[in-house]
Coordinates of C-alpha atoms and ligand atoms in Angstrom, one line a residue:
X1 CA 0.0 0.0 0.0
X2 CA 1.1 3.5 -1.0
X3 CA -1.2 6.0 0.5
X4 CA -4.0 5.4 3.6
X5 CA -6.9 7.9 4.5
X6 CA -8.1 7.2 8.0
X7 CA -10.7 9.4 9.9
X8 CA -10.9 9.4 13.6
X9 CA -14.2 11.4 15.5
X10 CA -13.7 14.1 18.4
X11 CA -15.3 13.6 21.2
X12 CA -18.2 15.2 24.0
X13 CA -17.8 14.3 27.5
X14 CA -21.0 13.2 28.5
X15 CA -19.5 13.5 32.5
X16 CA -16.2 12.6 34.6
X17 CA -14.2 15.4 34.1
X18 CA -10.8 16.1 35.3
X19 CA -11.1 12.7 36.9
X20 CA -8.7 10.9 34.0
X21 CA -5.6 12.0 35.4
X22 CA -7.0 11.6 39.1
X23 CA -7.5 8.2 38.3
X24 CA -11.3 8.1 38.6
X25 CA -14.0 7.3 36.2
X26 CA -15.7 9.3 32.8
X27 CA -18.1 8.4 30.3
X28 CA -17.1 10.4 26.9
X29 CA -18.4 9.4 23.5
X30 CA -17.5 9.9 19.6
X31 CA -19.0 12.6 17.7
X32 CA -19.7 12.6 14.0
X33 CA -16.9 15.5 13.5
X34 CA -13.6 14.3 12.8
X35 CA -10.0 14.6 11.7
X36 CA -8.9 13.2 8.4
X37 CA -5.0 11.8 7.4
X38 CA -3.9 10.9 4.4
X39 CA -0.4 9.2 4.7
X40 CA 1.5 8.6 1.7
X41 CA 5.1 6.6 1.8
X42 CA 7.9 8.2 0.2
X43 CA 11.2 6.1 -1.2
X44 CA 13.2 8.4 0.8
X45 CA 13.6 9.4 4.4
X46 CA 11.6 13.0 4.4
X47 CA 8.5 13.6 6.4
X48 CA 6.2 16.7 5.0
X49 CA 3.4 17.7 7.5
X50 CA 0.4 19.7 5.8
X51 CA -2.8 20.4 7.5
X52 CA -5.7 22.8 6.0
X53 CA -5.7 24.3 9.3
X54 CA -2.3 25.9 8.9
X55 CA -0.6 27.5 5.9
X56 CA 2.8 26.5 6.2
X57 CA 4.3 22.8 5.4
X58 CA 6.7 21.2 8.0
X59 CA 9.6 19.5 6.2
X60 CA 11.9 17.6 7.5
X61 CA 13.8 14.2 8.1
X62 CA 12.8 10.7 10.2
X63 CA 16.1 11.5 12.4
X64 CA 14.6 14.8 13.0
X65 CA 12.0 13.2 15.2
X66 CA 13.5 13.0 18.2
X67 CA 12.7 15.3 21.6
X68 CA 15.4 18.1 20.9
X69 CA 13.7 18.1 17.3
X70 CA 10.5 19.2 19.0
X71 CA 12.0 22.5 19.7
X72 CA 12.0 23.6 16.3
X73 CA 9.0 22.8 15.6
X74 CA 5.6 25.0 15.2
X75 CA 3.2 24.1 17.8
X76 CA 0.8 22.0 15.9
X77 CA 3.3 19.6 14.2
X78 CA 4.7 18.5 17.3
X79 CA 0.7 16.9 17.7
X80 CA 1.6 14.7 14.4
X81 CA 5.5 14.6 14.6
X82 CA 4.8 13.2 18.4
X83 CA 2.7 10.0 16.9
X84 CA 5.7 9.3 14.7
X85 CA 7.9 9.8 17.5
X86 CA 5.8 7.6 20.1
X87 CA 5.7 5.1 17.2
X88 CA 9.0 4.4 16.2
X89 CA 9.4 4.5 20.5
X90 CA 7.6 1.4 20.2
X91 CA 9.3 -0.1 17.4
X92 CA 7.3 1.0 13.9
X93 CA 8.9 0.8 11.2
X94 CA 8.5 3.8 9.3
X95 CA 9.3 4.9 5.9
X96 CA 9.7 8.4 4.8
X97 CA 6.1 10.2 4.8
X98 CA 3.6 12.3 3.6
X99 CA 1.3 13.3 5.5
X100 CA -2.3 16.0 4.7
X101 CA -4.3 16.5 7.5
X102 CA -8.4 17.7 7.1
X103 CA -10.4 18.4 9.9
X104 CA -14.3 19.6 10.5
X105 CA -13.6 19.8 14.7
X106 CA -13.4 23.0 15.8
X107 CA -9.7 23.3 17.1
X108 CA -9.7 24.3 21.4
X109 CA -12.8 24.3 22.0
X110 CA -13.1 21.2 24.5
X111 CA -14.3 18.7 21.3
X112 CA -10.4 16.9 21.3
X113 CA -9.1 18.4 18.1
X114 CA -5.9 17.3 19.4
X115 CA -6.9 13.4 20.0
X116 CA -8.7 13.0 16.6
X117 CA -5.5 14.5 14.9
X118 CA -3.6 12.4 16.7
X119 CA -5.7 9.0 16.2
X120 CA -6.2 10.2 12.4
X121 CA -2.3 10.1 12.1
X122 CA -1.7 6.8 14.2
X123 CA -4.1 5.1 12.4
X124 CA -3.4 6.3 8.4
X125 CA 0.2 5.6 9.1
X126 CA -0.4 2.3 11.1
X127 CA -2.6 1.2 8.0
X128 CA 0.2 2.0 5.7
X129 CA 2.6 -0.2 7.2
X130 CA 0.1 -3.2 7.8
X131 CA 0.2 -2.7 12.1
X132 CA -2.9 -4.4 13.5
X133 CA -5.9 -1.9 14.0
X134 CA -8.5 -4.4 15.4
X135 CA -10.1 -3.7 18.6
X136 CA -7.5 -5.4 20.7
X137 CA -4.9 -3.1 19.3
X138 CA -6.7 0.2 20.1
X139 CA -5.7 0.5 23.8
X140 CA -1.9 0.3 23.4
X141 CA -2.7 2.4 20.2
X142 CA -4.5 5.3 22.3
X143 CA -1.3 5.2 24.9
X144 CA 1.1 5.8 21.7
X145 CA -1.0 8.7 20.7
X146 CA -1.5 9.8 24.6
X147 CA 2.1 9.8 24.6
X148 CA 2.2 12.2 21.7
X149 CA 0.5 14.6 23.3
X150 CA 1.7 14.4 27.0
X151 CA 5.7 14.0 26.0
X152 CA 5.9 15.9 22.8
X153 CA 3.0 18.0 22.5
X154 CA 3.6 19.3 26.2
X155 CA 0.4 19.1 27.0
X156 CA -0.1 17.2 30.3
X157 CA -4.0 15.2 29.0
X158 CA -5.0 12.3 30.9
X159 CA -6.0 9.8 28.0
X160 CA -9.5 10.0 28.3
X161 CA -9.5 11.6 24.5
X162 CA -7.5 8.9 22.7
X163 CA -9.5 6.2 24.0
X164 CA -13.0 7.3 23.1
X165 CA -11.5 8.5 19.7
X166 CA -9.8 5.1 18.9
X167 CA -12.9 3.1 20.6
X168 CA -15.9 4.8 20.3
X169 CA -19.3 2.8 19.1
X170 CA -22.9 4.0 17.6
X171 CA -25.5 4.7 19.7
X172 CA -22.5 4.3 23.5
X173 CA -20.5 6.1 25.4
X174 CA -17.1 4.1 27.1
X175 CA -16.7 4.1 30.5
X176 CA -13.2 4.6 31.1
X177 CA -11.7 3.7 34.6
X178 CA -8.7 5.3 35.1
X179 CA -7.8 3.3 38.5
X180 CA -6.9 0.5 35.9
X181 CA -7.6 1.7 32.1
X182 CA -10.5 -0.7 32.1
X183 CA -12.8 0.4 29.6
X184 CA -16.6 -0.5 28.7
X185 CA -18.7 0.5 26.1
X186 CA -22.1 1.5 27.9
X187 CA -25.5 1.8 25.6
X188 CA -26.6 5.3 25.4
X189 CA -29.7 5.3 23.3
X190 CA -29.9 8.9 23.1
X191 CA -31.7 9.2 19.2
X192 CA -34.0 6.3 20.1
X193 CA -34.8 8.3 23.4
X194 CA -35.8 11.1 21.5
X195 CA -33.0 13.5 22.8
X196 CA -29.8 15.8 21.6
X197 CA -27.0 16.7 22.9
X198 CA -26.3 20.4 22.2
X199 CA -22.8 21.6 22.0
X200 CA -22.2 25.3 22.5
X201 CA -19.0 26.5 21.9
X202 CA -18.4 29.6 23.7
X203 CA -15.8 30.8 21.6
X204 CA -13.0 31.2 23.9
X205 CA -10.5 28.9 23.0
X206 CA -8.7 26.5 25.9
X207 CA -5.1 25.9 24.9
X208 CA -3.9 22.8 26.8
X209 CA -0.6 22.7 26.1
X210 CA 0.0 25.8 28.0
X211 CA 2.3 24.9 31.1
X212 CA 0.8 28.0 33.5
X213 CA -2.7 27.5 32.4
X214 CA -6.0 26.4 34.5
X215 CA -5.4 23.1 33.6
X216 CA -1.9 22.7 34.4
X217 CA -2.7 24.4 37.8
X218 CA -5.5 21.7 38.5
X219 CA -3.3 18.6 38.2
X220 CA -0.7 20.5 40.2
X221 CA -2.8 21.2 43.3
X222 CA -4.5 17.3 42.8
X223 CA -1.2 16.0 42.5
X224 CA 0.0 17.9 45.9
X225 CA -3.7 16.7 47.4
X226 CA -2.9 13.4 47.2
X227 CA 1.0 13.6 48.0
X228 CA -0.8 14.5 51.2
X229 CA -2.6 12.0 52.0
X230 CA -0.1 9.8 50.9
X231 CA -1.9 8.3 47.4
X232 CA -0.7 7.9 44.3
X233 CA -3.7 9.6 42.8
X234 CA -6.2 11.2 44.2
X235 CA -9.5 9.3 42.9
X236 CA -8.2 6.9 45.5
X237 CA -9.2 8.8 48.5
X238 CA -11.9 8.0 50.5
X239 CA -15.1 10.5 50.7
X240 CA -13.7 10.6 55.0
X241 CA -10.2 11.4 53.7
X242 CA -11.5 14.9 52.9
X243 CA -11.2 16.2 56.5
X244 CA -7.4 15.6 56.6
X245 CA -6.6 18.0 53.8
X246 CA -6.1 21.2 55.7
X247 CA -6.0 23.6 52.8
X248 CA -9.7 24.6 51.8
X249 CA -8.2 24.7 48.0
X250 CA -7.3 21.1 48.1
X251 CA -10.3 20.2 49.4
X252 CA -12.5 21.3 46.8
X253 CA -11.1 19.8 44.5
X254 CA -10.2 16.6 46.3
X255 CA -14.3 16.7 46.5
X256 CA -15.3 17.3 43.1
X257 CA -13.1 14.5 41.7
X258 CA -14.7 12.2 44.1
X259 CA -18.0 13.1 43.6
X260 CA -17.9 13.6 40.2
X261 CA -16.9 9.7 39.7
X262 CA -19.9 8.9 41.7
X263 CA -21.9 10.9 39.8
X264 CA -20.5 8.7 36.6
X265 CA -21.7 5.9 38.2
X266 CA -25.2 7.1 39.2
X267 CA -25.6 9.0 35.1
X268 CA -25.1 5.3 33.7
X269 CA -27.6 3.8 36.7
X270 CA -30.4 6.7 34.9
X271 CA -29.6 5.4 31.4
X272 CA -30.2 2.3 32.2
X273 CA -33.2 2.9 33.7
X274 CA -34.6 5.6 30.4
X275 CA -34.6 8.2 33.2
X276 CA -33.4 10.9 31.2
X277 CA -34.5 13.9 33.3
X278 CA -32.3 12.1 36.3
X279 CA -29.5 12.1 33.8
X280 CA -29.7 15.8 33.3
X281 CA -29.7 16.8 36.8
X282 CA -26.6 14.6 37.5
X283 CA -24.9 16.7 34.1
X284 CA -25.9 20.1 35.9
X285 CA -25.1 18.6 39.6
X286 CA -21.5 18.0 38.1
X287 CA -21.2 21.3 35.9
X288 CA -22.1 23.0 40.0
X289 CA -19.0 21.6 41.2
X290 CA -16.6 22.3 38.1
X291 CA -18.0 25.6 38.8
X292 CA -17.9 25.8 43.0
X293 CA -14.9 23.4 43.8
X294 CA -13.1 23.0 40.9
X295 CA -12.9 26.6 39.8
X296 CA -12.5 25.7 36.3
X297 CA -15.8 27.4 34.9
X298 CA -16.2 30.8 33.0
X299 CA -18.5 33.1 33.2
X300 CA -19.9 32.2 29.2
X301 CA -20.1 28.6 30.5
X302 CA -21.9 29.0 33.4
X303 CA -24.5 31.6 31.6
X304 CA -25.0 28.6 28.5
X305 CA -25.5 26.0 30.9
X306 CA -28.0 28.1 33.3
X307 CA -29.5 29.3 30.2
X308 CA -29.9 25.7 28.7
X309 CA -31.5 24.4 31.5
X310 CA -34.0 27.4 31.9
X311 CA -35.1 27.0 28.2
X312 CA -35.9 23.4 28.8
X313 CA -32.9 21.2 28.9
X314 CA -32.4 17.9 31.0
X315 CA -29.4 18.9 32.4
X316 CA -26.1 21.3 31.2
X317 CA -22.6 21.3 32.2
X318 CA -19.4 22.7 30.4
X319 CA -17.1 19.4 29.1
X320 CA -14.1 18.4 28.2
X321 CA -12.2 20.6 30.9
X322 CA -13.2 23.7 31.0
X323 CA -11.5 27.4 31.5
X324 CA -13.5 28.2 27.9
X325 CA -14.0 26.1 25.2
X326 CA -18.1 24.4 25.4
X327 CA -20.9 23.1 27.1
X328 CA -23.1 20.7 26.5
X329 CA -26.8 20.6 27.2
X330 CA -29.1 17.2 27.2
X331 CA -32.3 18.5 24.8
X332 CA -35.4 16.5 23.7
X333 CA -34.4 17.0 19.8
X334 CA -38.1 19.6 19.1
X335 CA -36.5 21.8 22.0
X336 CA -32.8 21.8 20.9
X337 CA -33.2 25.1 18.1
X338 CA -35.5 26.9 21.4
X339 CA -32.7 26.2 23.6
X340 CA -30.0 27.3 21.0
X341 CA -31.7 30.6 20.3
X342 CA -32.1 31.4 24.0
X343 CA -28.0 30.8 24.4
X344 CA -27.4 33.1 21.7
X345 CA -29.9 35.9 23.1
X346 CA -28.6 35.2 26.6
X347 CA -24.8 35.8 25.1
X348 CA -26.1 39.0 23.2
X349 CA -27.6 40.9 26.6
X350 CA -24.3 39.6 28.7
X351 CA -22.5 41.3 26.0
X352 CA -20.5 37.9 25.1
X353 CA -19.6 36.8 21.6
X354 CA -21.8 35.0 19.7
X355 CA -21.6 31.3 20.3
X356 CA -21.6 28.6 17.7
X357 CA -23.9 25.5 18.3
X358 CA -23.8 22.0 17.0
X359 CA -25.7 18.9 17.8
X360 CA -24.6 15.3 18.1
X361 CA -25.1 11.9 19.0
X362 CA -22.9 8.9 19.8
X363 CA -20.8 7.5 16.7
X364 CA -18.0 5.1 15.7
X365 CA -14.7 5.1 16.3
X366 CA -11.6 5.5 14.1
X367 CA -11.3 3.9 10.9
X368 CA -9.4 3.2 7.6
X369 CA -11.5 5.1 5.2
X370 CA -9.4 4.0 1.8
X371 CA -6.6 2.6 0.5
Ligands
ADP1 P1 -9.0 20.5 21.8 O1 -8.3 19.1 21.8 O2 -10.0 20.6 22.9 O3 -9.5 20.9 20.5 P2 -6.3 21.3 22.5 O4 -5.7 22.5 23.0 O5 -6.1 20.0 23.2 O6 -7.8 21.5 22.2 O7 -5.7 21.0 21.0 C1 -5.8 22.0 20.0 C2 -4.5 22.0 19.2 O8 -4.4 20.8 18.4 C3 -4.5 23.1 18.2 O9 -4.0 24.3 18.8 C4 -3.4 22.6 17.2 O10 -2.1 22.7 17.6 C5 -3.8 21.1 17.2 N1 -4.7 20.7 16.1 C6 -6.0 20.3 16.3 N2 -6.6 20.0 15.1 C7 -5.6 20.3 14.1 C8 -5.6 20.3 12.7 N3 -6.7 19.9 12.0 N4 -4.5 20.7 12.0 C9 -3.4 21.0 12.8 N5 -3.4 21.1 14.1 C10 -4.5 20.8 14.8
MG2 MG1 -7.1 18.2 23.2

C-alpha cells in the first residue's frame, strides 16, 4: 500500500471530568466531527506535514524526530510529529512520509481536536505499514498517541480523549476507569430516546498545552492533594479522607473529583433505567461543582449551561475541561433550536460573543476510510 486515508471522531464528554488523570472514572463518547489523514510513503527518508488548518508545510527528516527536534518545531506539528515519535518508541517501522491532514472539529474548544488529529495520524500511518488496527490493538494504540500529546506536544492530558477517539461505538459512550484503564462500552440510546445533545462552543479557545494555564494548575494542586494523603492519585481517597486535607483549595477539589466519579456511576444507573430527566440533573449537579470546587468554569459557560436548563434542557454542564471552550446541554431533539436561540440571546444581553452550536449523538470510532 502506498497511501492510507483514515478518519478518527472528536469527542463530548458526557461526565467525569478532570477525573482521568485523578485516576477516577468518565463516560465520553465519539462525535460525527472528525480529523482526516492521508499518509502517503515516500522512497526516501523525508517527512512533510500539511494540514488545511495551517498554511505552512513542515519539512523535515525521520532522524529529525526525536525530543530536541521538538524545539523547532511549530506548535501544531509536534501533535503529528509526536505520533511518529511515540511510534517508532515502540518499534514502527516507518518509511519516509507524507502526510495532509483535514479536519471539521473546531480546534480548542473542548471537542479533542488534538486526539482525533492524533488518532487520524496513528491510524493512516499504522494502516500504511500493515500494524494491526483491530479492537484489541486500540488501547496500546490510544497510549502511543497519549504519549504524543503528554511527552511531545507538552500538554499534560489524561487519556480519556484517545481512548473514546480510537474506541468509540454508535449509539455508546465508554466508561473509562482510570484506576486500571479498564474500559466498557455503555449503551446510550440517546436518538431512540428522543433527545440531543447540544454543544455550544463559547468561543474562547482553551489551549492545553499551555504549562501555567487552569489546567496545568488543576493537576498540580490534585497531584499535591494526594502527595498529602499519601496516594498515588487522588481518585483513591476516601469520601472521609476529605477532612485531613487542611487547605480549603485542596479540598475542593479533592471533592469534586470524588463526587464527580460517583456521579458517573449514578448518570449510567439513569440510562439504564430511560430516566433521562435524572440524567440531566446529575450533568448540571456535576457542571455546579466544576464551577464551585473546581474553579474551572467561565462566566460564558456558566451563563449557557444556566441558560440551557432554563429553556428546557435535561441537564447542562461545560465538558471536556473547562476554562472556555463548550458546554453541553441534554435536549429532547423539538426543543434543541428553542434552547440554542435562548443561548445566543442570553450571550447577546451579557455582552458575550456569539456562540456557535452543533448537535450530536454517539458514533464510531476510528477507521481506515481507503486505501
Ligand atoms: P482540543 O483538543 O480541545 O480541541 P487542544 O488545546 O487539546 O484543544 O488542542 C488543540 C491543538 O491541536 C491546536 O492548537 C493545534 O495545535 C492542534 N490541532 C488540532 N486540530 C488540528 C488540525 N486539523 N490541524 C493542525 N493542528 C491541529
Ligand atoms: Mg485536546
Amino acid at each position: 500500500m502506498t497511501s492510507v486515508t483514515a478518519r478518527a471522531p472528536g469527542r463530548v464528554n458526557l461526565i467525569g471530568d478532570h477525573t482521568d488523570y485523578n485516576g477516577g472514572l468518565c463516560l465520553p463518547f465519539a462525535i460525527g466531527l472528525g480529523t482526516t489523514t492521508t499518509a502517503r510513503a515516500r522512497g526516501d527518508n523525508r517527512v512533510r506535514v500539511r494540514s488545511t488548518a495551517f498554511p505552512e508545510v513542515w519539512t523535515g527528516r525521520l532522524d529529525d524526530l526525536t525530543l530536541a527536534g521538538r524545539e523547532a518545531m511549530p506548535g501544531w506539528v509536534r501533535y503529528v510529529a509526536g505520533v511518529l515519535w511515540a511510534a517508532r518508541e515502540a518499534g514502527w517501522e516507518l518509511p519516509g512520509l507524507d502526510l495532509v491532514i483535514d479536519s471539521d472539529l473546531p480546534r480548542g474548544s473542548g471537542l479533542a481536536s488534538s486526539a482525533a488529529l492524533e488518532c487520524s495520524v496513528a491510524v493512516a500511518v499504522g494502516g500504511l505499514i500493515d500494524r494491526p488496527l483491530d479492537p484489541g490493538s486500540r488501547q496500546p494504540l490510544a497510549a502511543l498517541c497519549r504519549r504524543a500529546e503528554t511527552e511531545y506536544a507538552g500538554a499534560p492530558t489524561g487519556g480519556m480523549d484517545q481512548l473514546v477517539s480510537l474506541l468509540g461505538r454508535p449509539d455508546h459512550a465508554l466508561l473509562i476507569d482510570f484506576a486500571d484503564s479498564s474500559i466498557r462500552p455503555v449503551p446510550l440510546p440517546l436518538a431512540r430516546a428522543g433527545l440531543v445533545v447540544l454543544v455550544t462552543d463559547t468561543g474562547a479557545g482553551h489551549e492545553l498545552a499551555d504549562g501555567d494555564g487552569g489546567y496545568a494548575q488543576r493537576r498540580r494542586e490534585c497531584d499535591e492533594a494526594a502527595a498529602m494523603l499519601g496516594l498515588p492519585r487522588l481518585g483513591l481517597a476516601w469520601p472521609d479522607d476529605l477532612s485531613r486535607l487542611d487547605d480549603d483549595v485542596h479540598r475542593a477539589r479533592a471533592r469534586h473529583v470524588l463526587a464527580e466519579s460517583a456521579r458517573v456511576e449514578d448518570v449510567i444507573t439513569a440510562v439504564a433505567a430511560d430516566d433521562w430527566e435524572r440524567v440531566g440533573s446529575i450533568l448540571t449537579a456535576s457542571h455546579r461543582s466544576l464551577r464551585g470546587d473546581y474553579a474551572a468554569s467561565t462566566p460564558a459557560l456558566d451563563l449557557a449551561v444556566d441558560t440551557a436548563v432554563e429553556a428546557g434542557a435535561h441537564g447542562a454542564r461545560l465538558t471536556g475541561g473547562g476554562f472556555g471552550g463548550s458546554a453541553i446541554a441534554l435536549v429532547p431533539e423539538e426543543r434543541a433550536l428553542a434552547v440554542q436561540n435562548a443561548i445566543d440571546a442570553a450571550f447577546a444581553a451579557d455582552g458575550h460573543p456569539a456562540p456557535t452550536h452543533r448537535t450530536v449523538l454517539p458514533c464510531a470510532g476510528a477507521a481506515v476510510l481507503a486505501t
